[in-house]
Amino acid sequence: MTVALNPAPSATPPTSSLREAARLTDLLHIFDEEVQLCLYPRSPIEPITRYFAAAREQGVLGLGFRLVATPGQALDIPGLAALPGRDALLQDMAYLLDMYAELIGCPQVGMRLEVLDRAMCPRFHVDRTGVRMLCTYYGQGTEWLSEEAADRSRLGRLAQGRPDETSGLIRNPAAIRQAAPFALLLLKGTQWQGNDGRGAIHRSPAPDPLEPCRVLLALDAIW
């Protein structure tokens, strides 16, 4: 995949910490100094949705995996259940791996598939990473707050143990955003050059009582 170096103007304001990408090339806005999060909506890939639903129903969903992958090479993940839709999942993960590696410019990628039945990171936080890609394949998507909707002076330990909902971190509860399944999120962390004290403010969603299972793909650059 080739990513053009001249992205089209985004629909979101240039001063916003969020950029909503209308096309893949808009993901290049993650390199803008003020941008902390890029969102690229995608339509659900039905064979993948059916794959995870069937794996959950049959009790073969597993615990996910962690591996180091090289762009351009075939993914070999023997732990994935041999059900219809497995090839579609491998194809999409390889596609996202190659896209992410080309965007960031890294030779290898740390790839995690998390299978969860509870919120992995229930409080709003910032990652100690460079730029991470997230894609929820099944269940509830990642939640985040824009810079304008959060008070960073109440983030993490600065909340003094109080819940996010009462600490003052969330300026406006109605401003909490959530990614839809299959959407791509690029989250800038504090280890990105010049981004210390900043970073995308996000959290895992509360489990859906009717369907608590969540399957999340995370990609991190390795040099």
PDB file of C-alpha atoms in Angstrom:
ATOM      1  CA  MET A   1       0.000   0.000   0.000  1.00  0.00           C
ATOM      2  CA  THR A   2       1.293   3.483  -0.880  1.00  0.00           C
ATOM      3  CA  VAL A   3       0.392   6.432   1.327  1.00  0.00           C
ATOM      4  CA  ALA A   4       0.423   9.820  -0.406  1.00  0.00           C
ATOM      5  CA  LEU A   5       2.302  12.615   1.319  1.00  0.00           C
ATOM      6  CA  ASN A   6      -0.250  15.334   0.570  1.00  0.00           C
ATOM      7  CA  PRO A   7      -3.407  14.593   2.583  1.00  0.00           C
ATOM      8  CA  ALA A   8      -6.630  16.345   1.730  1.00  0.00           C
ATOM      9  CA  PRO A   9      -7.939  18.903   4.243  1.00  0.00           C
ATOM     10  CA  SER A  10      -9.791  17.311   7.146  1.00  0.00           C
ATOM     11  CA  ALA A  11     -13.327  18.214   8.164  1.00  0.00           C
ATOM     12  CA  THR A  12     -12.257  18.750  11.778  1.00  0.00           C
ATOM     13  CA  PRO A  13     -10.907  22.150  12.879  1.00  0.00           C
ATOM     14  CA  PRO A  14      -7.118  22.575  12.476  1.00  0.00           C
ATOM     15  CA  THR A  15      -6.725  23.448  16.169  1.00  0.00           C
ATOM     16  CA  SER A  16      -8.486  20.298  17.380  1.00  0.00           C
ATOM     17  CA  SER A  17      -6.574  17.437  19.023  1.00  0.00           C
ATOM     18  CA  LEU A  18      -8.775  15.026  17.021  1.00  0.00           C
ATOM     19  CA  ARG A  19      -8.764  14.476  13.287  1.00  0.00           C
ATOM     20  CA  GLU A  20     -11.505  12.425  11.665  1.00  0.00           C
ATOM     21  CA  ALA A  21     -10.104  10.902   8.492  1.00  0.00           C
ATOM     22  CA  ALA A  22     -12.326  10.833   5.426  1.00  0.00           C
ATOM     23  CA  ARG A  23      -9.683   8.817   3.574  1.00  0.00           C
ATOM     24  CA  LEU A  24      -6.652   6.785   4.570  1.00  0.00           C
ATOM     25  CA  THR A  25      -4.211   9.527   3.594  1.00  0.00           C
ATOM     26  CA  ASP A  26      -5.812  11.762   6.242  1.00  0.00           C
ATOM     27  CA  LEU A  27      -4.196   9.529   8.872  1.00  0.00           C
ATOM     28  CA  LEU A  28      -0.992  11.449   8.115  1.00  0.00           C
ATOM     29  CA  HIS A  29      -2.465  14.228  10.266  1.00  0.00           C
ATOM     30  CA  ILE A  30      -1.319  12.230  13.302  1.00  0.00           C
ATOM     31  CA  PHE A  31       2.078  13.819  12.634  1.00  0.00           C
ATOM     32  CA  ASP A  32       0.633  17.322  13.091  1.00  0.00           C
ATOM     33  CA  GLU A  33       1.932  18.739  16.354  1.00  0.00           C
ATOM     34  CA  GLU A  34      -1.487  19.546  17.841  1.00  0.00           C
ATOM     35  CA  VAL A  35      -3.165  16.279  16.798  1.00  0.00           C
ATOM     36  CA  GLN A  36      -3.289  13.520  19.426  1.00  0.00           C
ATOM     37  CA  LEU A  37      -5.820  11.130  17.874  1.00  0.00           C
ATOM     38  CA  CYS A  38      -6.905  10.198  14.357  1.00  0.00           C
ATOM     39  CA  LEU A  39     -10.105   8.274  13.670  1.00  0.00           C
ATOM     40  CA  TYR A  40     -10.765   6.439  10.410  1.00  0.00           C
ATOM     41  CA  PRO A  41     -14.214   4.788  10.270  1.00  0.00           C
ATOM     42  CA  ARG A  42     -14.531   1.432   8.514  1.00  0.00           C
ATOM     43  CA  SER A  43     -17.539  -0.690   7.725  1.00  0.00           C
ATOM     44  CA  PRO A  44     -17.742  -4.005   9.594  1.00  0.00           C
ATOM     45  CA  ILE A  45     -16.221  -6.970   7.782  1.00  0.00           C
ATOM     46  CA  GLU A  46     -19.021  -9.482   8.238  1.00  0.00           C
ATOM     47  CA  PRO A  47     -16.951 -12.698   7.880  1.00  0.00           C
ATOM     48  CA  ILE A  48     -14.738 -11.476  10.736  1.00  0.00           C
ATOM     49  CA  THR A  49     -17.716 -10.546  12.912  1.00  0.00           C
ATOM     50  CA  ARG A  50     -19.243 -13.973  12.321  1.00  0.00           C
ATOM     51  CA  TYR A  51     -15.885 -15.621  13.020  1.00  0.00           C
ATOM     52  CA  PHE A  52     -15.593 -14.132  16.506  1.00  0.00           C
ATOM     53  CA  ALA A  53     -19.274 -14.724  17.279  1.00  0.00           C
ATOM     54  CA  ALA A  54     -18.926 -18.399  16.335  1.00  0.00           C
ATOM     55  CA  ALA A  55     -15.643 -18.779  18.224  1.00  0.00           C
ATOM     56  CA  ARG A  56     -17.236 -17.313  21.339  1.00  0.00           C
ATOM     57  CA  GLU A  57     -20.322 -19.514  21.031  1.00  0.00           C
ATOM     58  CA  GLN A  58     -18.199 -22.646  20.584  1.00  0.00           C
ATOM     59  CA  GLY A  59     -15.808 -21.761  23.410  1.00  0.00           C
ATOM     60  CA  VAL A  60     -12.722 -21.565  21.174  1.00  0.00           C
ATOM     61  CA  LEU A  61     -12.121 -17.816  21.271  1.00  0.00           C
ATOM     62  CA  GLY A  62      -8.876 -18.308  23.169  1.00  0.00           C
ATOM     63  CA  LEU A  63      -6.821 -15.677  24.976  1.00  0.00           C
ATOM     64  CA  GLY A  64      -5.479 -13.767  21.986  1.00  0.00           C
ATOM     65  CA  PHE A  65      -1.784 -13.469  21.150  1.00  0.00           C
ATOM     66  CA  ARG A  66       1.295 -11.258  21.232  1.00  0.00           C
ATOM     67  CA  LEU A  67       3.957 -11.354  18.540  1.00  0.00           C
ATOM     68  CA  VAL A  68       6.493  -9.319  16.608  1.00  0.00           C
ATOM     69  CA  ALA A  69       5.567  -9.143  12.923  1.00  0.00           C
ATOM     70  CA  THR A  70       7.492  -8.025   9.849  1.00  0.00           C
ATOM     71  CA  PRO A  71       5.572  -6.073   7.198  1.00  0.00           C
ATOM     72  CA  GLY A  72       5.156  -7.851   3.893  1.00  0.00           C
ATOM     73  CA  GLN A  73       5.471 -11.318   5.390  1.00  0.00           C
ATOM     74  CA  ALA A  74       2.599 -13.750   5.819  1.00  0.00           C
ATOM     75  CA  LEU A  75       1.133 -13.919   9.311  1.00  0.00           C
ATOM     76  CA  ASP A  76       1.400 -17.329  10.952  1.00  0.00           C
ATOM     77  CA  ILE A  77      -0.900 -17.494  13.980  1.00  0.00           C
ATOM     78  CA  PRO A  78      -1.658 -21.160  14.696  1.00  0.00           C
ATOM     79  CA  GLY A  79      -3.670 -20.344  17.837  1.00  0.00           C
ATOM     80  CA  LEU A  80      -6.577 -18.855  15.883  1.00  0.00           C
ATOM     81  CA  ALA A  81      -9.570 -21.187  15.733  1.00  0.00           C
ATOM     82  CA  ALA A  82     -10.054 -22.872  12.352  1.00  0.00           C
ATOM     83  CA  LEU A  83     -13.517 -21.487  11.605  1.00  0.00           C
ATOM     84  CA  PRO A  84     -15.035 -19.738   8.571  1.00  0.00           C
ATOM     85  CA  GLY A  85     -13.752 -16.166   8.503  1.00  0.00           C
ATOM     86  CA  ARG A  86     -10.250 -16.981   9.777  1.00  0.00           C
ATOM     87  CA  ASP A  87      -8.659 -16.140   6.418  1.00  0.00           C
ATOM     88  CA  ALA A  88     -10.524 -12.822   6.291  1.00  0.00           C
ATOM     89  CA  LEU A  89      -9.200 -11.978   9.766  1.00  0.00           C
ATOM     90  CA  LEU A  90      -5.607 -12.851   8.829  1.00  0.00           C
ATOM     91  CA  GLN A  91      -5.920 -10.816   5.649  1.00  0.00           C
ATOM     92  CA  ASP A  92      -7.217  -7.746   7.478  1.00  0.00           C
ATOM     93  CA  MET A  93      -4.577  -7.962  10.212  1.00  0.00           C
ATOM     94  CA  ALA A  94      -1.843  -8.213   7.571  1.00  0.00           C
ATOM     95  CA  TYR A  95      -3.349  -5.227   5.757  1.00  0.00           C
ATOM     96  CA  LEU A  96      -3.390  -3.113   8.931  1.00  0.00           C
ATOM     97  CA  LEU A  97       0.134  -4.242   9.807  1.00  0.00           C
ATOM     98  CA  ASP A  98       1.506  -3.139   6.432  1.00  0.00           C
ATOM     99  CA  MET A  99      -0.446   0.131   6.494  1.00  0.00           C
ATOM    100  CA  TYR A 100       0.720   1.013   9.997  1.00  0.00           C
ATOM    101  CA  ALA A 101       4.364   0.119   9.307  1.00  0.00           C
ATOM    102  CA  GLU A 102       4.396   2.228   6.148  1.00  0.00           C
ATOM    103  CA  LEU A 103       2.758   5.155   7.927  1.00  0.00           C
ATOM    104  CA  ILE A 104       5.157   5.114  10.888  1.00  0.00           C
ATOM    105  CA  GLY A 105       8.201   3.937   8.937  1.00  0.00           C
ATOM    106  CA  CYS A 106       9.145   1.084  11.276  1.00  0.00           C
ATOM    107  CA  PRO A 107      10.748  -2.240  10.215  1.00  0.00           C
ATOM    108  CA  GLN A 108       8.767  -4.376  12.664  1.00  0.00           C
ATOM    109  CA  VAL A 109       5.498  -4.141  14.563  1.00  0.00           C
ATOM    110  CA  GLY A 110       4.412  -5.436  17.951  1.00  0.00           C
ATOM    111  CA  MET A 111       0.986  -6.980  17.414  1.00  0.00           C
ATOM    112  CA  ARG A 112      -1.475  -7.857  20.200  1.00  0.00           C
ATOM    113  CA  LEU A 113      -4.906  -9.393  19.936  1.00  0.00           C
ATOM    114  CA  GLU A 114      -6.636  -8.981  23.294  1.00  0.00           C
ATOM    115  CA  VAL A 115      -9.700 -11.085  24.153  1.00  0.00           C
ATOM    116  CA  LEU A 116     -11.415  -9.367  27.083  1.00  0.00           C
ATOM    117  CA  ASP A 117     -14.490  -9.783  29.256  1.00  0.00           C
ATOM    118  CA  ARG A 118     -13.791  -6.734  31.414  1.00  0.00           C
ATOM    119  CA  ALA A 119     -12.339  -3.261  30.925  1.00  0.00           C
ATOM    120  CA  MET A 120      -8.567  -3.627  30.519  1.00  0.00           C
ATOM    121  CA  CYS A 121      -7.935   0.067  31.289  1.00  0.00           C
ATOM    122  CA  PRO A 122     -11.179   1.392  32.823  1.00  0.00           C
ATOM    123  CA  ARG A 123      -9.846   4.867  33.681  1.00  0.00           C
ATOM    124  CA  PHE A 124      -8.949   7.603  31.256  1.00  0.00           C
ATOM    125  CA  HIS A 125      -5.194   7.628  30.729  1.00  0.00           C
ATOM    126  CA  VAL A 126      -2.395   8.415  28.301  1.00  0.00           C
ATOM    127  CA  ASP A 127      -0.089   5.719  26.929  1.00  0.00           C
ATOM    128  CA  ARG A 128       3.690   5.808  27.284  1.00  0.00           C
ATOM    129  CA  THR A 129       4.136   4.995  23.601  1.00  0.00           C
ATOM    130  CA  GLY A 130       4.837   6.728  20.320  1.00  0.00           C
ATOM    131  CA  VAL A 131       1.845   6.242  18.024  1.00  0.00           C
ATOM    132  CA  ARG A 132      -0.363   3.181  18.603  1.00  0.00           C
ATOM    133  CA  MET A 133      -3.070   1.826  16.306  1.00  0.00           C
ATOM    134  CA  LEU A 134      -6.206   0.237  17.796  1.00  0.00           C
ATOM    135  CA  CYS A 135      -9.001  -1.650  16.067  1.00  0.00           C
ATOM    136  CA  THR A 136     -11.878  -3.296  17.919  1.00  0.00           C
ATOM    137  CA  TYR A 137     -13.014  -6.335  15.958  1.00  0.00           C
ATOM    138  CA  TYR A 138     -15.769  -7.427  18.323  1.00  0.00           C
ATOM    139  CA  GLY A 139     -17.682  -5.729  21.118  1.00  0.00           C
ATOM    140  CA  GLN A 140     -17.454  -2.174  22.426  1.00  0.00           C
ATOM    141  CA  GLY A 141     -14.920   0.255  20.944  1.00  0.00           C
ATOM    142  CA  THR A 142     -12.346   2.430  22.725  1.00  0.00           C
ATOM    143  CA  GLU A 143     -13.558   5.674  24.346  1.00  0.00           C
ATOM    144  CA  TRP A 144     -11.683   8.977  24.340  1.00  0.00           C
ATOM    145  CA  LEU A 145     -11.827  12.636  25.297  1.00  0.00           C
ATOM    146  CA  SER A 146     -10.648  15.486  23.106  1.00  0.00           C
ATOM    147  CA  GLU A 147      -8.271  18.066  24.548  1.00  0.00           C
ATOM    148  CA  GLU A 148     -11.119  20.527  24.873  1.00  0.00           C
ATOM    149  CA  ALA A 149     -13.240  18.063  26.892  1.00  0.00           C
ATOM    150  CA  ALA A 150     -10.613  17.112  29.504  1.00  0.00           C
ATOM    151  CA  ASP A 151      -8.721  18.702  32.386  1.00  0.00           C
ATOM    152  CA  ARG A 152      -5.250  17.130  32.319  1.00  0.00           C
ATOM    153  CA  SER A 153      -4.535  18.386  35.825  1.00  0.00           C
ATOM    154  CA  ARG A 154      -6.925  15.647  37.056  1.00  0.00           C
ATOM    155  CA  LEU A 155      -5.450  12.789  35.008  1.00  0.00           C
ATOM    156  CA  GLY A 156      -4.122   9.601  36.623  1.00  0.00           C
ATOM    157  CA  ARG A 157      -2.560  10.071  40.064  1.00  0.00           C
ATOM    158  CA  LEU A 158      -3.520  13.734  39.981  1.00  0.00           C
ATOM    159  CA  ALA A 159      -7.129  12.656  40.523  1.00  0.00           C
ATOM    160  CA  GLN A 160      -6.098  11.568  44.063  1.00  0.00           C
ATOM    161  CA  GLY A 161      -8.055   8.331  43.787  1.00  0.00           C
ATOM    162  CA  ARG A 162     -11.348   9.887  42.801  1.00  0.00           C
ATOM    163  CA  PRO A 163     -13.329   8.356  39.904  1.00  0.00           C
ATOM    164  CA  ASP A 164     -12.999  10.065  36.546  1.00  0.00           C
ATOM    165  CA  GLU A 165     -16.669  11.013  36.690  1.00  0.00           C
ATOM    166  CA  THR A 166     -16.201  13.062  39.885  1.00  0.00           C
ATOM    167  CA  SER A 167     -12.539  14.117  39.791  1.00  0.00           C
ATOM    168  CA  GLY A 168     -13.087  16.997  37.381  1.00  0.00           C
ATOM    169  CA  LEU A 169     -11.142  15.302  34.580  1.00  0.00           C
ATOM    170  CA  ILE A 170     -14.224  15.111  32.353  1.00  0.00           C
ATOM    171  CA  ARG A 171     -15.333  18.659  31.588  1.00  0.00           C
ATOM    172  CA  ASN A 172     -18.437  17.466  29.758  1.00  0.00           C
ATOM    173  CA  PRO A 173     -19.671  13.842  29.987  1.00  0.00           C
ATOM    174  CA  ALA A 174     -21.544  14.307  26.712  1.00  0.00           C
ATOM    175  CA  ALA A 175     -18.184  14.855  25.000  1.00  0.00           C
ATOM    176  CA  ILE A 176     -16.993  11.275  25.599  1.00  0.00           C
ATOM    177  CA  ARG A 177     -16.533   9.673  22.173  1.00  0.00           C
ATOM    178  CA  GLN A 178     -16.452   5.991  21.288  1.00  0.00           C
ATOM    179  CA  ALA A 179     -15.042   4.226  18.249  1.00  0.00           C
ATOM    180  CA  ALA A 180     -17.310   1.882  16.343  1.00  0.00           C
ATOM    181  CA  PRO A 181     -16.206  -1.701  15.666  1.00  0.00           C
ATOM    182  CA  PHE A 182     -13.588  -1.954  12.877  1.00  0.00           C
ATOM    183  CA  ALA A 183     -12.773   1.781  13.032  1.00  0.00           C
ATOM    184  CA  LEU A 184      -9.061   2.599  13.144  1.00  0.00           C
ATOM    185  CA  LEU A 185      -7.698   4.772  15.928  1.00  0.00           C
ATOM    186  CA  LEU A 186      -4.212   6.266  15.917  1.00  0.00           C
ATOM    187  CA  LEU A 187      -3.312   7.385  19.436  1.00  0.00           C
ATOM    188  CA  LYS A 188      -0.282   9.554  20.079  1.00  0.00           C
ATOM    189  CA  GLY A 189       1.486   8.820  23.381  1.00  0.00           C
ATOM    190  CA  THR A 190       3.900  10.693  25.618  1.00  0.00           C
ATOM    191  CA  GLN A 191       6.971   9.050  24.062  1.00  0.00           C
ATOM    192  CA  TRP A 192       6.347  10.607  20.680  1.00  0.00           C
ATOM    193  CA  GLN A 193       8.995  13.259  20.044  1.00  0.00           C
ATOM    194  CA  GLY A 194       7.941  16.581  21.561  1.00  0.00           C
ATOM    195  CA  ASN A 195       4.760  15.136  23.059  1.00  0.00           C
ATOM    196  CA  ASP A 196       5.749  14.853  26.719  1.00  0.00           C
ATOM    197  CA  GLY A 197       2.872  15.932  28.961  1.00  0.00           C
ATOM    198  CA  ARG A 198       0.373  15.412  26.175  1.00  0.00           C
ATOM    199  CA  GLY A 199      -1.053  12.317  24.434  1.00  0.00           C
ATOM    200  CA  ALA A 200      -4.484  10.960  23.532  1.00  0.00           C
ATOM    201  CA  ILE A 201      -6.744  10.589  26.593  1.00  0.00           C
ATOM    202  CA  HIS A 202      -8.630   7.302  26.278  1.00  0.00           C
ATOM    203  CA  ARG A 203      -9.972   4.285  28.175  1.00  0.00           C
ATOM    204  CA  SER A 204     -11.496   0.849  27.722  1.00  0.00           C
ATOM    205  CA  PRO A 205     -15.307   0.865  27.612  1.00  0.00           C
ATOM    206  CA  ALA A 206     -17.458  -0.612  30.349  1.00  0.00           C
ATOM    207  CA  PRO A 207     -18.525  -4.137  29.330  1.00  0.00           C
ATOM    208  CA  ASP A 208     -21.923  -4.501  27.704  1.00  0.00           C
ATOM    209  CA  PRO A 209     -24.017  -6.673  30.086  1.00  0.00           C
ATOM    210  CA  LEU A 210     -25.590  -8.425  27.099  1.00  0.00           C
ATOM    211  CA  GLU A 211     -22.272  -9.046  25.334  1.00  0.00           C
ATOM    212  CA  PRO A 212     -19.282  -8.430  27.621  1.00  0.00           C
ATOM    213  CA  CYS A 213     -16.760  -9.974  25.225  1.00  0.00           C
ATOM    214  CA  ARG A 214     -14.409  -7.612  23.402  1.00  0.00           C
ATOM    215  CA  VAL A 215     -11.656  -8.374  20.878  1.00  0.00           C
ATOM    216  CA  LEU A 216      -9.086  -5.628  20.328  1.00  0.00           C
ATOM    217  CA  LEU A 217      -6.099  -5.433  17.974  1.00  0.00           C
ATOM    218  CA  ALA A 218      -3.204  -3.153  19.005  1.00  0.00           C
ATOM    219  CA  LEU A 219      -0.157  -2.295  16.882  1.00  0.00           C
ATOM    220  CA  ASP A 220       3.039  -0.647  18.170  1.00  0.00           C
ATOM    221  CA  ALA A 221       6.150   0.310  16.223  1.00  0.00           C
ATOM    222  CA  ILE A 222       9.420  -1.531  16.865  1.00  0.00           C
ATOM    223  CA  TRP A 223      12.792  -0.205  15.730  1.00  0.00           C
TER     224      TRP A 223
END
